[in-house]
């Protein structure tokens, strides 16, 4: 794969494009156009690791050719053995470099670089499910904090005993969606609820959905396709509650998608937040249709985002977290609930890459 003329031509083209985009980003015309500047910045950032890997690979091939020449030409047995040992090390590095480049050359999910909208809802289990939904929210918030990401609450509905019936947040940062997209699905918890006098273990669940944030350039929505209702907010919120029609419910008529937001005092702000969530849900529906088609040719569907699938169990009595899709079990549950999700997320991403690499063989 890496020694063909076609591959070298492809990499040369990508390298030229990388230089071209870098030059464009410094022009006044592009700088003055925010959308164009962001698009080109994203393209340049995506090409960076591939171009860097290609240059390193070319240097590695040069070092390997030099070592091979020395091994063939050297008459001193000791120096010849040293050259052969160096050749072996460089061959191993070449193999690793080629595997890394294969991963970089995999078709990139166009949403990977986007921010994400995280939706968590209490499922089966009543009050305990709402409490668990609150625990999951704190887990992801801590994970986001460790990455330097910012969280903005879009909508929330508190449980009667704490936690959340539903919470929707926008997570803003670098490559958020690429790191969180495999979290969509049913998360199950097994533990003794605080309200359980007999010490019996209960099982409850919460659903998680991770959507790429859709910008206006991604999804065009016609105003005539929207049904917008306003109503008075309910729940905690101060004097404005039940006094003004600040809450907004938007229905997208062609798809039937409904989004409601009541957390801001301003109807305009609630409408803006609701529209952001609406665009993201419509974009995600389109992504799911595309992925369902692609998944027909793939054995693994870790990235299918099927929200009815039980993907992970958090067993508190046994201090165990199991991701059922890849058969991964981790212990130290308190640390995981405190946002130490790196091992699990890295394993899911590596599994997805491995399955997609099989499709290239």
mmCIF file of C-alpha atoms in Angstrom:
data_model
loop_
_atom_site.group_PDB
_atom_site.id
_atom_site.type_symbol
_atom_site.label_atom_id
_atom_site.label_comp_id
_atom_site.label_asym_id
_atom_site.label_seq_id
_atom_site.Cartn_x
_atom_site.Cartn_y
_atom_site.Cartn_z
ATOM 1 C CA UNK A 1 0.000 0.000 0.000
ATOM 2 C CA UNK A 2 2.717 2.500 0.973
ATOM 3 C CA UNK A 3 5.161 1.887 -1.882
ATOM 4 C CA UNK A 4 2.764 2.366 -4.775
ATOM 5 C CA UNK A 5 2.972 5.275 -7.157
ATOM 6 C CA UNK A 6 -0.684 6.120 -6.505
ATOM 7 C CA UNK A 7 -0.069 6.420 -2.776
ATOM 8 C CA UNK A 8 2.939 8.696 -3.230
ATOM 9 C CA UNK A 9 0.971 10.897 -5.618
ATOM 10 C CA UNK A 10 -1.926 11.058 -3.164
ATOM 11 C CA UNK A 11 0.347 12.094 -0.308
ATOM 12 C CA UNK A 12 2.090 14.697 -2.476
ATOM 13 C CA UNK A 13 -1.330 16.144 -3.332
ATOM 14 C CA UNK A 14 -2.337 16.290 0.340
ATOM 15 C CA UNK A 15 0.975 17.932 1.223
ATOM 16 C CA UNK A 16 0.437 20.609 -1.441
ATOM 17 C CA UNK A 17 -3.111 21.167 -0.219
ATOM 18 C CA UNK A 18 -1.827 21.561 3.347
ATOM 19 C CA UNK A 19 0.580 24.302 2.182
ATOM 20 C CA UNK A 20 -2.132 25.933 0.060
ATOM 21 C CA UNK A 21 -4.628 26.074 2.934
ATOM 22 C CA UNK A 22 -1.969 27.413 5.281
ATOM 23 C CA UNK A 23 -1.293 30.249 2.838
ATOM 24 C CA UNK A 24 -5.009 31.003 2.398
ATOM 25 C CA UNK A 25 -5.498 31.308 6.159
ATOM 26 C CA UNK A 26 -3.127 34.271 6.223
ATOM 27 C CA UNK A 27 -4.971 36.232 3.521
ATOM 28 C CA UNK A 28 -7.174 39.187 4.478
ATOM 29 C CA UNK A 29 -10.032 37.900 2.295
ATOM 30 C CA UNK A 30 -10.331 34.608 4.187
ATOM 31 C CA UNK A 31 -9.756 36.192 7.603
ATOM 32 C CA UNK A 32 -12.692 38.532 6.978
ATOM 33 C CA UNK A 33 -15.059 35.612 6.283
ATOM 34 C CA UNK A 34 -15.620 33.784 9.552
ATOM 35 C CA UNK A 35 -17.317 30.683 8.131
ATOM 36 C CA UNK A 36 -14.650 30.248 5.435
ATOM 37 C CA UNK A 37 -11.846 30.838 7.938
ATOM 38 C CA UNK A 38 -13.274 28.214 10.323
ATOM 39 C CA UNK A 39 -13.738 25.704 7.500
ATOM 40 C CA UNK A 40 -10.179 26.111 6.248
ATOM 41 C CA UNK A 41 -8.770 26.090 9.789
ATOM 42 C CA UNK A 42 -10.506 22.771 10.390
ATOM 43 C CA UNK A 43 -9.163 21.351 7.106
ATOM 44 C CA UNK A 44 -5.617 22.503 7.911
ATOM 45 C CA UNK A 45 -5.843 20.990 11.387
ATOM 46 C CA UNK A 46 -7.033 17.666 9.958
ATOM 47 C CA UNK A 47 -4.192 17.560 7.408
ATOM 48 C CA UNK A 48 -1.498 18.449 9.980
ATOM 49 C CA UNK A 49 -1.000 14.985 11.533
ATOM 50 C CA UNK A 50 -1.136 13.223 8.157
ATOM 51 C CA UNK A 51 1.477 15.496 6.552
ATOM 52 C CA UNK A 52 3.691 15.239 9.639
ATOM 53 C CA UNK A 53 3.401 11.424 9.587
ATOM 54 C CA UNK A 54 4.197 11.341 5.851
ATOM 55 C CA UNK A 55 7.362 13.420 6.291
ATOM 56 C CA UNK A 56 8.476 11.231 9.210
ATOM 57 C CA UNK A 57 7.756 8.121 7.140
ATOM 58 C CA UNK A 58 9.849 9.417 4.231
ATOM 59 C CA UNK A 59 12.775 10.071 6.582
ATOM 60 C CA UNK A 60 12.350 6.576 8.035
ATOM 61 C CA UNK A 61 12.531 5.037 4.551
ATOM 62 C CA UNK A 62 15.722 6.998 3.868
ATOM 63 C CA UNK A 63 17.311 5.795 7.103
ATOM 64 C CA UNK A 64 16.287 2.220 6.300
ATOM 65 C CA UNK A 65 17.811 2.381 2.796
ATOM 66 C CA UNK A 66 21.029 3.767 4.260
ATOM 67 C CA UNK A 67 21.207 1.001 6.878
ATOM 68 C CA UNK A 68 20.536 -1.662 4.243
ATOM 69 C CA UNK A 69 23.276 -0.262 2.022
ATOM 70 C CA UNK A 70 25.712 -0.290 4.929
ATOM 71 C CA UNK A 71 24.834 -3.886 5.814
ATOM 72 C CA UNK A 72 25.422 -5.001 2.213
ATOM 73 C CA UNK A 73 28.667 -3.084 1.733
ATOM 74 C CA UNK A 74 30.327 -3.442 5.142
ATOM 75 C CA UNK A 75 33.175 -5.963 5.254
ATOM 76 C CA UNK A 76 33.715 -5.762 9.016
ATOM 77 C CA UNK A 77 31.523 -8.502 10.596
ATOM 78 C CA UNK A 78 30.883 -6.489 13.772
ATOM 79 C CA UNK A 79 29.824 -3.341 11.908
ATOM 80 C CA UNK A 80 27.727 -5.439 9.525
ATOM 81 C CA UNK A 81 25.885 -6.979 12.498
ATOM 82 C CA UNK A 82 25.267 -3.506 13.933
ATOM 83 C CA UNK A 83 23.831 -2.341 10.605
ATOM 84 C CA UNK A 84 21.548 -5.402 10.439
ATOM 85 C CA UNK A 85 20.346 -4.754 13.990
ATOM 86 C CA UNK A 86 19.586 -1.169 13.027
ATOM 87 C CA UNK A 87 17.732 -2.449 9.960
ATOM 88 C CA UNK A 88 15.568 -4.673 12.164
ATOM 89 C CA UNK A 89 14.704 -1.769 14.465
ATOM 90 C CA UNK A 90 13.886 0.473 11.515
ATOM 91 C CA UNK A 91 11.702 -2.230 9.939
ATOM 92 C CA UNK A 92 9.712 -2.445 13.190
ATOM 93 C CA UNK A 93 9.356 1.345 13.188
ATOM 94 C CA UNK A 94 8.271 1.207 9.559
ATOM 95 C CA UNK A 95 5.528 -1.285 10.392
ATOM 96 C CA UNK A 96 4.281 0.877 13.285
ATOM 97 C CA UNK A 97 4.405 4.002 11.108
ATOM 98 C CA UNK A 98 2.403 2.316 8.353
ATOM 99 C CA UNK A 99 -0.255 1.181 10.838
ATOM 100 C CA UNK A 100 -0.475 4.726 12.205
ATOM 101 C CA UNK A 101 -0.819 6.138 8.701
ATOM 102 C CA UNK A 102 -3.526 3.636 7.828
ATOM 103 C CA UNK A 103 -5.527 4.968 10.762
ATOM 104 C CA UNK A 104 -4.921 8.574 9.707
ATOM 105 C CA UNK A 105 -6.061 7.724 6.176
ATOM 106 C CA UNK A 106 -9.353 6.200 7.320
ATOM 107 C CA UNK A 107 -12.346 8.246 6.124
ATOM 108 C CA UNK A 108 -12.949 10.853 8.799
ATOM 109 C CA UNK A 109 -16.394 11.394 10.262
ATOM 110 C CA UNK A 110 -17.108 14.989 9.203
ATOM 111 C CA UNK A 111 -18.683 15.603 12.611
ATOM 112 C CA UNK A 112 -15.646 14.500 14.636
ATOM 113 C CA UNK A 113 -14.285 18.012 15.073
ATOM 114 C CA UNK A 114 -17.608 19.450 16.209
ATOM 115 C CA UNK A 115 -18.869 20.371 19.646
ATOM 116 C CA UNK A 116 -21.455 17.989 21.075
ATOM 117 C CA UNK A 117 -24.915 18.191 22.561
ATOM 118 C CA UNK A 118 -25.218 15.664 25.379
ATOM 119 C CA UNK A 119 -28.709 14.501 26.361
ATOM 120 C CA UNK A 120 -29.184 12.359 29.479
ATOM 121 C CA UNK A 121 -32.581 11.030 30.559
ATOM 122 C CA UNK A 122 -33.624 8.895 33.500
ATOM 123 C CA UNK A 123 -35.073 5.604 32.267
ATOM 124 C CA UNK A 124 -36.500 2.617 34.106
ATOM 125 C CA UNK A 125 -36.127 2.768 37.867
ATOM 126 C CA UNK A 126 -38.085 5.830 38.995
ATOM 127 C CA UNK A 127 -36.287 8.159 41.419
ATOM 128 C CA UNK A 128 -33.150 6.018 41.342
ATOM 129 C CA UNK A 129 -32.961 6.378 37.547
ATOM 130 C CA UNK A 130 -33.105 10.174 37.902
ATOM 131 C CA UNK A 131 -30.355 10.058 40.530
ATOM 132 C CA UNK A 132 -28.235 7.908 38.213
ATOM 133 C CA UNK A 133 -28.859 10.352 35.362
ATOM 134 C CA UNK A 134 -27.487 13.044 37.675
ATOM 135 C CA UNK A 135 -24.434 10.895 38.415
ATOM 136 C CA UNK A 136 -23.806 10.413 34.678
ATOM 137 C CA UNK A 137 -24.089 14.148 34.117
ATOM 138 C CA UNK A 138 -21.471 14.814 36.804
ATOM 139 C CA UNK A 139 -19.239 12.083 35.320
ATOM 140 C CA UNK A 140 -19.293 13.695 31.871
ATOM 141 C CA UNK A 141 -18.929 17.182 33.363
ATOM 142 C CA UNK A 142 -15.761 16.075 35.181
ATOM 143 C CA UNK A 143 -14.469 14.412 31.993
ATOM 144 C CA UNK A 144 -15.105 17.660 30.110
ATOM 145 C CA UNK A 145 -13.361 19.649 32.839
ATOM 146 C CA UNK A 146 -10.263 17.456 32.519
ATOM 147 C CA UNK A 147 -10.138 18.324 28.795
ATOM 148 C CA UNK A 148 -10.672 22.033 29.323
ATOM 149 C CA UNK A 149 -14.075 21.916 27.600
ATOM 150 C CA UNK A 150 -16.926 24.299 28.460
ATOM 151 C CA UNK A 151 -20.456 23.221 29.365
ATOM 152 C CA UNK A 152 -23.646 25.189 28.737
ATOM 153 C CA UNK A 153 -26.946 23.844 30.085
ATOM 154 C CA UNK A 154 -29.558 23.969 27.335
ATOM 155 C CA UNK A 155 -32.460 22.406 29.233
ATOM 156 C CA UNK A 156 -33.023 20.457 32.434
ATOM 157 C CA UNK A 157 -35.817 18.852 34.403
ATOM 158 C CA UNK A 158 -34.978 17.845 37.968
ATOM 159 C CA UNK A 159 -36.092 14.598 39.591
ATOM 160 C CA UNK A 160 -38.399 14.709 42.612
ATOM 161 C CA UNK A 161 -35.695 13.198 44.847
ATOM 162 C CA UNK A 162 -32.696 14.747 43.119
ATOM 163 C CA UNK A 163 -30.824 14.084 39.917
ATOM 164 C CA UNK A 164 -32.462 14.753 36.573
ATOM 165 C CA UNK A 165 -35.417 13.434 34.657
ATOM 166 C CA UNK A 166 -33.655 15.047 31.697
ATOM 167 C CA UNK A 167 -30.641 17.285 31.180
ATOM 168 C CA UNK A 168 -29.325 18.625 27.884
ATOM 169 C CA UNK A 169 -25.961 20.397 27.697
ATOM 170 C CA UNK A 170 -23.754 21.811 24.957
ATOM 171 C CA UNK A 171 -20.093 20.811 25.355
ATOM 172 C CA UNK A 172 -17.713 23.204 23.610
ATOM 173 C CA UNK A 173 -14.090 22.233 22.939
ATOM 174 C CA UNK A 174 -11.632 20.500 20.628
ATOM 175 C CA UNK A 175 -12.833 17.238 19.029
ATOM 176 C CA UNK A 176 -15.602 16.801 21.613
ATOM 177 C CA UNK A 177 -17.881 14.729 19.406
ATOM 178 C CA UNK A 178 -15.099 12.367 18.299
ATOM 179 C CA UNK A 179 -14.373 11.496 21.937
ATOM 180 C CA UNK A 180 -17.958 11.183 23.176
ATOM 181 C CA UNK A 181 -19.879 9.775 20.193
ATOM 182 C CA UNK A 182 -19.660 6.162 21.388
ATOM 183 C CA UNK A 183 -21.427 7.054 24.672
ATOM 184 C CA UNK A 184 -24.906 6.973 23.108
ATOM 185 C CA UNK A 185 -27.081 4.158 24.415
ATOM 186 C CA UNK A 186 -28.589 2.742 27.607
ATOM 187 C CA UNK A 187 -26.410 2.912 30.711
ATOM 188 C CA UNK A 188 -27.454 0.515 33.482
ATOM 189 C CA UNK A 189 -26.634 0.830 37.180
ATOM 190 C CA UNK A 190 -26.741 -1.863 39.863
ATOM 191 C CA UNK A 191 -26.513 -0.580 43.429
ATOM 192 C CA UNK A 192 -28.322 -0.207 46.736
ATOM 193 C CA UNK A 193 -30.369 3.026 46.584
ATOM 194 C CA UNK A 194 -30.058 5.428 49.517
ATOM 195 C CA UNK A 195 -33.788 4.954 50.158
ATOM 196 C CA UNK A 196 -33.538 1.135 50.340
ATOM 197 C CA UNK A 197 -33.896 0.082 53.978
ATOM 198 C CA UNK A 198 -33.361 -3.654 53.349
ATOM 199 C CA UNK A 199 -30.039 -3.188 51.547
ATOM 200 C CA UNK A 200 -31.306 -4.791 48.351
ATOM 201 C CA UNK A 201 -29.540 -4.107 45.075
ATOM 202 C CA UNK A 202 -31.701 -2.353 42.504
ATOM 203 C CA UNK A 203 -31.184 -2.108 38.754
ATOM 204 C CA UNK A 204 -32.135 1.079 36.939
ATOM 205 C CA UNK A 205 -31.095 2.804 33.759
ATOM 206 C CA UNK A 206 -30.576 6.103 32.006
ATOM 207 C CA UNK A 207 -30.246 6.859 28.311
ATOM 208 C CA UNK A 208 -27.452 8.958 26.841
ATOM 209 C CA UNK A 209 -27.495 10.596 23.418
ATOM 210 C CA UNK A 210 -24.507 12.461 21.989
ATOM 211 C CA UNK A 211 -25.267 14.667 18.985
ATOM 212 C CA UNK A 212 -22.824 16.731 16.908
ATOM 213 C CA UNK A 213 -23.607 20.419 17.259
ATOM 214 C CA UNK A 214 -25.144 21.584 13.997
ATOM 215 C CA UNK A 215 -24.420 25.085 12.793
ATOM 216 C CA UNK A 216 -26.723 26.993 10.487
ATOM 217 C CA UNK A 217 -24.464 26.154 7.538
ATOM 218 C CA UNK A 218 -24.962 22.416 8.290
ATOM 219 C CA UNK A 219 -28.752 22.400 8.473
ATOM 220 C CA UNK A 220 -31.011 24.884 6.711
ATOM 221 C CA UNK A 221 -34.434 25.100 8.377
ATOM 222 C CA UNK A 222 -37.322 26.910 6.695
ATOM 223 C CA UNK A 223 -39.395 29.007 9.109
ATOM 224 C CA UNK A 224 -42.599 27.757 7.477
ATOM 225 C CA UNK A 225 -41.669 24.236 8.611
ATOM 226 C CA UNK A 226 -41.733 25.275 12.273
ATOM 227 C CA UNK A 227 -44.608 25.341 14.755
ATOM 228 C CA UNK A 228 -43.587 27.528 17.703
ATOM 229 C CA UNK A 229 -45.527 27.569 20.975
ATOM 230 C CA UNK A 230 -44.782 29.738 23.997
ATOM 231 C CA UNK A 231 -45.910 29.035 27.540
ATOM 232 C CA UNK A 232 -45.090 29.857 31.123
ATOM 233 C CA UNK A 233 -42.080 28.243 32.718
ATOM 234 C CA UNK A 234 -42.534 25.812 35.590
ATOM 235 C CA UNK A 235 -40.266 24.701 38.405
ATOM 236 C CA UNK A 236 -37.367 26.460 40.060
ATOM 237 C CA UNK A 237 -36.310 29.754 38.583
ATOM 238 C CA UNK A 238 -37.326 32.722 40.676
ATOM 239 C CA UNK A 239 -39.963 35.410 40.168
ATOM 240 C CA UNK A 240 -40.249 34.951 36.401
ATOM 241 C CA UNK A 241 -41.703 31.458 36.821
ATOM 242 C CA UNK A 242 -45.401 31.342 35.890
ATOM 243 C CA UNK A 243 -45.470 35.104 35.204
ATOM 244 C CA UNK A 244 -44.260 35.381 31.600
ATOM 245 C CA UNK A 245 -44.552 33.207 28.514
ATOM 246 C CA UNK A 246 -40.770 32.745 28.266
ATOM 247 C CA UNK A 247 -40.728 28.979 27.647
ATOM 248 C CA UNK A 248 -40.568 27.873 24.017
ATOM 249 C CA UNK A 249 -41.600 24.647 22.296
ATOM 250 C CA UNK A 250 -40.583 24.187 18.654
ATOM 251 C CA UNK A 251 -41.955 21.433 16.418
ATOM 252 C CA UNK A 252 -40.238 20.709 13.103
ATOM 253 C CA UNK A 253 -43.214 19.656 11.010
ATOM 254 C CA UNK A 254 -41.420 17.630 8.282
ATOM 255 C CA UNK A 255 -39.651 15.357 10.803
ATOM 256 C CA UNK A 256 -41.886 15.650 13.874
ATOM 257 C CA UNK A 257 -38.878 16.551 16.059
ATOM 258 C CA UNK A 258 -39.972 18.547 19.142
ATOM 259 C CA UNK A 259 -37.653 20.617 21.331
ATOM 260 C CA UNK A 260 -38.642 22.621 24.411
ATOM 261 C CA UNK A 261 -36.563 25.080 26.423
ATOM 262 C CA UNK A 262 -37.595 27.091 29.496
ATOM 263 C CA UNK A 263 -34.409 27.704 31.470
ATOM 264 C CA UNK A 264 -33.736 31.278 30.392
ATOM 265 C CA UNK A 265 -35.815 34.269 31.501
ATOM 266 C CA UNK A 266 -35.830 35.512 27.924
ATOM 267 C CA UNK A 267 -38.087 33.936 25.299
ATOM 268 C CA UNK A 268 -35.530 34.956 22.648
ATOM 269 C CA UNK A 269 -32.727 33.101 24.446
ATOM 270 C CA UNK A 270 -34.897 30.022 24.969
ATOM 271 C CA UNK A 271 -35.799 30.033 21.279
ATOM 272 C CA UNK A 272 -32.112 30.291 20.273
ATOM 273 C CA UNK A 273 -31.201 27.339 22.512
ATOM 274 C CA UNK A 274 -34.139 25.288 21.256
ATOM 275 C CA UNK A 275 -33.150 25.955 17.636
ATOM 276 C CA UNK A 276 -29.582 24.839 18.361
ATOM 277 C CA UNK A 277 -30.817 21.534 19.795
ATOM 278 C CA UNK A 278 -33.336 21.134 16.956
ATOM 279 C CA UNK A 279 -30.665 21.544 14.265
ATOM 280 C CA UNK A 280 -28.432 19.026 16.030
ATOM 281 C CA UNK A 281 -31.201 16.428 16.313
ATOM 282 C CA UNK A 282 -32.040 16.750 12.631
ATOM 283 C CA UNK A 283 -28.350 16.471 11.691
ATOM 284 C CA UNK A 284 -27.975 13.392 13.916
ATOM 285 C CA UNK A 285 -31.011 11.739 12.307
ATOM 286 C CA UNK A 286 -29.318 12.149 8.919
ATOM 287 C CA UNK A 287 -26.026 10.763 10.314
ATOM 288 C CA UNK A 288 -27.853 7.727 11.710
ATOM 289 C CA UNK A 289 -29.420 6.991 8.321
ATOM 290 C CA UNK A 290 -25.998 7.123 6.681
ATOM 291 C CA UNK A 291 -24.375 5.000 9.383
ATOM 292 C CA UNK A 292 -27.134 2.382 9.210
ATOM 293 C CA UNK A 293 -26.364 1.999 5.512
ATOM 294 C CA UNK A 294 -22.604 1.764 6.143
ATOM 295 C CA UNK A 295 -23.047 -0.624 9.084
ATOM 296 C CA UNK A 296 -24.594 -3.213 6.777
ATOM 297 C CA UNK A 297 -21.059 -3.818 5.506
ATOM 298 C CA UNK A 298 -19.424 -3.811 8.935
ATOM 299 C CA UNK A 299 -19.330 -6.493 11.591
ATOM 300 C CA UNK A 300 -18.984 -3.985 14.426
ATOM 301 C CA UNK A 301 -21.672 -1.409 15.126
ATOM 302 C CA UNK A 302 -20.070 0.199 18.164
ATOM 303 C CA UNK A 303 -20.635 3.585 16.580
ATOM 304 C CA UNK A 304 -24.243 3.009 15.563
ATOM 305 C CA UNK A 305 -25.548 5.183 18.384
ATOM 306 C CA UNK A 306 -28.533 2.868 18.917
ATOM 307 C CA UNK A 307 -30.120 4.387 22.011
ATOM 308 C CA UNK A 308 -32.183 1.275 22.753
ATOM 309 C CA UNK A 309 -29.034 -0.826 23.147
ATOM 310 C CA UNK A 310 -27.719 -1.542 26.648
ATOM 311 C CA UNK A 311 -24.103 -0.514 26.217
ATOM 312 C CA UNK A 312 -22.644 -0.359 29.722
ATOM 313 C CA UNK A 313 -23.281 -1.563 33.293
ATOM 314 C CA UNK A 314 -22.046 0.196 36.421
ATOM 315 C CA UNK A 315 -22.029 -2.370 39.251
ATOM 316 C CA UNK A 316 -21.334 -0.592 42.540
ATOM 317 C CA UNK A 317 -21.254 -3.610 44.924
ATOM 318 C CA UNK A 318 -18.574 -5.271 42.764
ATOM 319 C CA UNK A 319 -16.736 -2.010 41.936
ATOM 320 C CA UNK A 320 -17.043 -2.863 38.240
ATOM 321 C CA UNK A 321 -17.871 -1.132 34.960
ATOM 322 C CA UNK A 322 -18.468 -3.319 31.901
ATOM 323 C CA UNK A 323 -18.874 -2.075 28.358
ATOM 324 C CA UNK A 324 -20.879 -4.838 26.684
ATOM 325 C CA UNK A 325 -20.065 -3.862 23.089
ATOM 326 C CA UNK A 326 -16.357 -4.687 23.323
ATOM 327 C CA UNK A 327 -16.355 -6.907 26.431
ATOM 328 C CA UNK A 328 -14.245 -4.430 28.412
ATOM 329 C CA UNK A 329 -14.350 -4.531 32.219
ATOM 330 C CA UNK A 330 -12.733 -1.894 34.421
ATOM 331 C CA UNK A 331 -12.603 -1.526 38.187
ATOM 332 C CA UNK A 332 -12.175 1.519 40.458
ATOM 333 C CA UNK A 333 -15.750 2.663 39.840
ATOM 334 C CA UNK A 334 -15.470 5.822 42.014
ATOM 335 C CA UNK A 335 -12.657 7.155 39.799
ATOM 336 C CA UNK A 336 -14.672 6.423 36.645
ATOM 337 C CA UNK A 337 -17.725 8.206 38.044
ATOM 338 C CA UNK A 338 -15.386 11.116 38.788
ATOM 339 C CA UNK A 339 -14.673 11.482 35.087
ATOM 340 C CA UNK A 340 -11.740 9.104 34.552
ATOM 341 C CA UNK A 341 -13.255 7.688 31.360
ATOM 342 C CA UNK A 342 -10.110 7.844 29.248
ATOM 343 C CA UNK A 343 -9.345 4.113 29.213
ATOM 344 C CA UNK A 344 -12.909 3.183 28.239
ATOM 345 C CA UNK A 345 -13.243 5.842 25.551
ATOM 346 C CA UNK A 346 -9.789 5.096 24.116
ATOM 347 C CA UNK A 347 -10.651 1.372 23.936
ATOM 348 C CA UNK A 348 -13.914 2.105 22.100
ATOM 349 C CA UNK A 349 -12.171 4.364 19.588
ATOM 350 C CA UNK A 350 -9.379 1.808 19.045
ATOM 351 C CA UNK A 351 -11.943 -0.944 18.460
ATOM 352 C CA UNK A 352 -13.766 1.192 15.910
ATOM 353 C CA UNK A 353 -10.498 1.922 14.102
ATOM 354 C CA UNK A 354 -9.567 -1.773 14.071
ATOM 355 C CA UNK A 355 -12.918 -2.759 12.558
ATOM 356 C CA UNK A 356 -12.668 -0.077 9.883
ATOM 357 C CA UNK A 357 -9.097 -1.151 9.052
ATOM 358 C CA UNK A 358 -10.389 -4.673 8.435
ATOM 359 C CA UNK A 359 -12.626 -3.203 5.770
ATOM 360 C CA UNK A 360 -9.542 -1.937 3.926
ATOM 361 C CA UNK A 361 -7.783 -5.318 3.880
#
